[in-house]
Short mmCIF file of C-alpha atoms in Angstrom, two decimals:
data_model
loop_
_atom_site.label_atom_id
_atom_site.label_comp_id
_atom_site.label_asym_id
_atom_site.label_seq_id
_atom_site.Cartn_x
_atom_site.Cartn_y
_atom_site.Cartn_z
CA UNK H 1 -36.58 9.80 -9.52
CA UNK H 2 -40.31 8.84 -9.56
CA UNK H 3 -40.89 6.59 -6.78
CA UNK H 4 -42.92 3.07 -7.56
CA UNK H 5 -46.50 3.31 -6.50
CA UNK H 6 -47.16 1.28 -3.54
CA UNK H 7 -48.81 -2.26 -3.58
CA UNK H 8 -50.15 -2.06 -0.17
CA UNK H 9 -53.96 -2.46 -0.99
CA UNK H 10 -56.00 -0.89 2.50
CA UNK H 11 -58.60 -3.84 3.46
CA UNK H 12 -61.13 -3.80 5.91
CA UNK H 13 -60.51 -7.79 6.47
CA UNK H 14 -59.32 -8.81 10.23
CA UNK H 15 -55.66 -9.74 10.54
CA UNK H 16 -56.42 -12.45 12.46
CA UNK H 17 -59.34 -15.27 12.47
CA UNK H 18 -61.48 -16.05 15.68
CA UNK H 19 -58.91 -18.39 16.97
CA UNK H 20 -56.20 -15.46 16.88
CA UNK H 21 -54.13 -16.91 13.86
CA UNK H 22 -53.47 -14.58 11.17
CA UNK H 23 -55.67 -14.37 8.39
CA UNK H 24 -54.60 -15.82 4.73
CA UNK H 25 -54.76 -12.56 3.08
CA UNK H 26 -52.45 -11.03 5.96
CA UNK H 27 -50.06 -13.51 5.61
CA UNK H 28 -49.96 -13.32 1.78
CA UNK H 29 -48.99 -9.29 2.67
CA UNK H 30 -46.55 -10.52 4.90
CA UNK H 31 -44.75 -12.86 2.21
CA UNK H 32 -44.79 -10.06 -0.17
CA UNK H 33 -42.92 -7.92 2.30
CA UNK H 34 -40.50 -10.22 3.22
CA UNK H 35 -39.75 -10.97 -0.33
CA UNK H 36 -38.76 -7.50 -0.75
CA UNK H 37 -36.60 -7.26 1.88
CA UNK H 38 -34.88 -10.44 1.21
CA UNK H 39 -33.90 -8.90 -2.24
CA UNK H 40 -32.81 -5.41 -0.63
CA UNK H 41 -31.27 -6.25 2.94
CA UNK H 42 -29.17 -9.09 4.15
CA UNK H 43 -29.27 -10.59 7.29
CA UNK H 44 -27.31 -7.16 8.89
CA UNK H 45 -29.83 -5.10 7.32
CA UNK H 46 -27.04 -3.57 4.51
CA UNK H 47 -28.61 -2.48 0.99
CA UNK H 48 -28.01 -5.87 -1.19
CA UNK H 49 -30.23 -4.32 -4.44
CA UNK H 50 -29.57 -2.65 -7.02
CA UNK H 51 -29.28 1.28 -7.26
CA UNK H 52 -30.75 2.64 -10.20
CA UNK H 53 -28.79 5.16 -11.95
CA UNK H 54 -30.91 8.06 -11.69
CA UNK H 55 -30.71 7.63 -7.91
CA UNK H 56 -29.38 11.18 -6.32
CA UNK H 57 -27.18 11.87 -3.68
CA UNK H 58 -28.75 15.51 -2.42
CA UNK H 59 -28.24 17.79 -2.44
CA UNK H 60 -26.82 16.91 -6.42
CA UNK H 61 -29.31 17.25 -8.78
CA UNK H 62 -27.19 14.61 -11.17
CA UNK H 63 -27.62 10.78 -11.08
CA UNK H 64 -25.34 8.67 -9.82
CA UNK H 65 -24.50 7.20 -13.27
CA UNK H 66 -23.50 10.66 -14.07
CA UNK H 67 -21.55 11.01 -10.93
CA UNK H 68 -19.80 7.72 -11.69
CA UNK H 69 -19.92 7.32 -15.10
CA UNK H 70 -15.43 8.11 -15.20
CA UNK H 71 -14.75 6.05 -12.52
CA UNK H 72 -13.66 2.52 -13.89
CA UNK H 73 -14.75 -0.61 -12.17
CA UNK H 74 -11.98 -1.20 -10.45
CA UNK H 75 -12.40 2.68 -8.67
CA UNK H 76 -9.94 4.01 -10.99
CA UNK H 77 -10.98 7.75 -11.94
CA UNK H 78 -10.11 7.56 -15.55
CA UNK H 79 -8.03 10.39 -17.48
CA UNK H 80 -11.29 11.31 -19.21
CA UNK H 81 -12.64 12.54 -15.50
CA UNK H 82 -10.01 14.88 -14.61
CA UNK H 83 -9.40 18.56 -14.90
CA UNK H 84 -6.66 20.16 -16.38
CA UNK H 85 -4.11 21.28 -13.70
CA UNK H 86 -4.10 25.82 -13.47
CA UNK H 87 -1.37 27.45 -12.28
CA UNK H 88 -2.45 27.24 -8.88
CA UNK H 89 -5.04 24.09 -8.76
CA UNK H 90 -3.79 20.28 -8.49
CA UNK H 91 -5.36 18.73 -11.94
CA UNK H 92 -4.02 16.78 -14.71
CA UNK H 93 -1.37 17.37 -16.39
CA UNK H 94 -1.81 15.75 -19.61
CA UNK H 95 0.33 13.27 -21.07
CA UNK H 96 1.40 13.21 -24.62
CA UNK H 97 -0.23 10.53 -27.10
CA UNK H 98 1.08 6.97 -25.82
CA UNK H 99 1.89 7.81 -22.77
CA UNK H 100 0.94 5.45 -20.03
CA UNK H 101 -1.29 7.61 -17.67
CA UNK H 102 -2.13 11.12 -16.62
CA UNK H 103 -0.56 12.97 -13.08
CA UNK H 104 -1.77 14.98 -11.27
CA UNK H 105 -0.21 17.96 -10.38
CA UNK H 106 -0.17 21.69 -10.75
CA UNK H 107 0.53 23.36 -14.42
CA UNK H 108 3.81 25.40 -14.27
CA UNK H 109 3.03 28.78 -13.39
CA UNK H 110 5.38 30.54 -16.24
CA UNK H 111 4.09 30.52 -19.23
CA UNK H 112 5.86 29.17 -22.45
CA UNK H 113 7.38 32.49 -23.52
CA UNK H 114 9.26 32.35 -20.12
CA UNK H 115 11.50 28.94 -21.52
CA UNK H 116 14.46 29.32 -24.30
CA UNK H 117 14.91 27.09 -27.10
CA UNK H 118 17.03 25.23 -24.82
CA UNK H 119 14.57 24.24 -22.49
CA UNK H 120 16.52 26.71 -19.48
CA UNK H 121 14.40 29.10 -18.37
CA UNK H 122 15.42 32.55 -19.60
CA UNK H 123 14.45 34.19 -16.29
CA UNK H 124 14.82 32.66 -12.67
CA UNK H 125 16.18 29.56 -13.77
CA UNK H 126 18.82 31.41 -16.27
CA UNK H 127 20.77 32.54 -13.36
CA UNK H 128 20.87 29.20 -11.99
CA UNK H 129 22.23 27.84 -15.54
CA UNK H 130 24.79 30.77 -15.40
CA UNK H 131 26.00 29.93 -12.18
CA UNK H 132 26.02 26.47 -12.61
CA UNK H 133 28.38 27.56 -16.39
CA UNK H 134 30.74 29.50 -14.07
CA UNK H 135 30.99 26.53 -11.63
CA UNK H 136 31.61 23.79 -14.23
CA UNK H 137 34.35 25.88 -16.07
CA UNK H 138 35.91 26.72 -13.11
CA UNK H 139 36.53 23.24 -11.87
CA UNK H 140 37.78 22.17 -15.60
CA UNK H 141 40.12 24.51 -15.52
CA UNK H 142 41.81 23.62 -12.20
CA UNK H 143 41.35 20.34 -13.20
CA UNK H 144 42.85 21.13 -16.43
CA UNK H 145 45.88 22.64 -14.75
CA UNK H 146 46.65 20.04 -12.47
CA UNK H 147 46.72 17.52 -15.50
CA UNK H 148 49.15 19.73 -17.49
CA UNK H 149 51.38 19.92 -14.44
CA UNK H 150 51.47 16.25 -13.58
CA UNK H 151 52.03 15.34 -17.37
CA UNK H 152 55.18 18.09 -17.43
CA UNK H 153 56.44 15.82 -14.48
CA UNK H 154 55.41 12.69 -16.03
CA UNK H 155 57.21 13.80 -19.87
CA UNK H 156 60.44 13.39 -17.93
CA UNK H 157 60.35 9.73 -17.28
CA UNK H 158 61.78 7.69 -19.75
CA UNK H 159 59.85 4.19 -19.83
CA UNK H 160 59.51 4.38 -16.15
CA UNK H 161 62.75 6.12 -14.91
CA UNK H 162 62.89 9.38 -13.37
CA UNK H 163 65.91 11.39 -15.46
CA UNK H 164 68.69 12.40 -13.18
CA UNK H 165 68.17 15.83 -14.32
CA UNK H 166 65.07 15.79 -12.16
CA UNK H 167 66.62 14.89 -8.82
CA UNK H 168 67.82 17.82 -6.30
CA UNK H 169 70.91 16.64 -5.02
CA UNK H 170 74.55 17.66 -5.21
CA UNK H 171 77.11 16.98 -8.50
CA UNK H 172 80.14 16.45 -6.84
CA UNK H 173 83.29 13.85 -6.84
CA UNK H 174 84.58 12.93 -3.68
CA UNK H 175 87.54 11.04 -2.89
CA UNK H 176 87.96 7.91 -0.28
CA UNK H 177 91.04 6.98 1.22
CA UNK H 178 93.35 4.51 0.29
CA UNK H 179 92.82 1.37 2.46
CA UNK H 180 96.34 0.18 3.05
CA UNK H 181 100.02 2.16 3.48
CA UNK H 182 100.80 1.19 -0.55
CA UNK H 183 97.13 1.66 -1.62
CA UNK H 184 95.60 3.74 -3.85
CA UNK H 185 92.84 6.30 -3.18
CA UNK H 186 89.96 6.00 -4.81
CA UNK H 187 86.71 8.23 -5.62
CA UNK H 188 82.90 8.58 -5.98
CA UNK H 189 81.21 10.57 -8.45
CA UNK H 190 77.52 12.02 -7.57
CA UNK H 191 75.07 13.37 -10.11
CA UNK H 192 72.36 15.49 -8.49
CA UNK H 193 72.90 13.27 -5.77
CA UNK H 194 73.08 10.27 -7.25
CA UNK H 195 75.57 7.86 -7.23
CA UNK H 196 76.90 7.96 -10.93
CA UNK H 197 80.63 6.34 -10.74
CA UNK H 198 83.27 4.91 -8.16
CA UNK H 199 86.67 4.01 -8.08
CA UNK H 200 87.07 1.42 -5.57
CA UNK H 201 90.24 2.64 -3.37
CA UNK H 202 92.90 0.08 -2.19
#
């Protein structure tokens, strides 16, 4: 950038009169100075002007408008600022059309021949699908098996009643004394242990 040529015009005229006040013309420099600085620097001496674009930060040969020109002016670097993500460098990875924004990250490093149909990968990450197959077909079929085997137990309740059929105690008919000297004796029939009939003795 081409710096502004300098109004600082070299005079032979004292600075200051006889008395040892400052001359009119010196003071007229010293306006034109302060103006400047006034419009640059605030009161802490921190840049307040404007920076013109062409302004460069060395050693870049660009301007700063170049340098800045994808940044948004909120400090956002926009998508149209960022490199596309390699296999081994963080960069963009690119959004499809609609998409809300770009992220960055780093590109898969297998290319697209490396991916099935499917979207499994038919090399590392097929063994992990195959293994994850076995896993899942193993567990249905014990779960399977359990479920037959509780609903063979369950077929042989009738609306809530467990058939005698399924209970593992004795069939037998035992008889009970008779209760007085001119009684009768009576009996008690069991069906797989279960209490089927009586005959009450006397």
């Amino acid at each position: 950038m081409t710096k502004p040529a300098s109004t600082f015009i070299p005079s032979r005229s004292p600075i200051a009169d006889s008395n040892g006040m400052a001359t009119w013309s010196f003071v007229q420099i010293l306006i034109g100075w302060d103006t400047k600085l006034n419009n640059g620097l605030n009161s802490t001496g921190q840049l307040i002007g404007n920076i013109d674009p062409a302004t460069r930060v060395l050693p870049r040969v660009e301007g700063l408008g170049i340098t800045l020109q994808n940044v948004s002016s909120t400090g956002v670097v926009q998508s149209a600022g960022l490199f596309s993500a390699t296999t081994l460098a963080q960069g963009a990875v690119v959004m499809p059309a609609g998409a809300a924004n770009n992220h960055l990250g780093t590109a898969a490093i297998h290319s697209a021949t490396d991916f099935d149909a499917a979207g499994s990968a038919s090399t590392e990450a097929g063994a992990a699908q195959a293994n994850a197959e076995a896993h899942a077909d193993a567990v249905a079929a014990t779960a399977q098996s359990n479920a037959e085997g509780f609903a063979s137990n369950a077929s042989n309740i009738t609306s809530g009643v467990l058939s005698t059929g399924r209970l593992g105690g004795l069939s037998v008919t035992i008889t009970t004394a008779a209760l007085t000297v001119g009684g009768t004796h009576g009996s008690m029939t069991f069906t797989n242990g279960l209490l089927t009939a009586q005959v009450q003795a006397t």
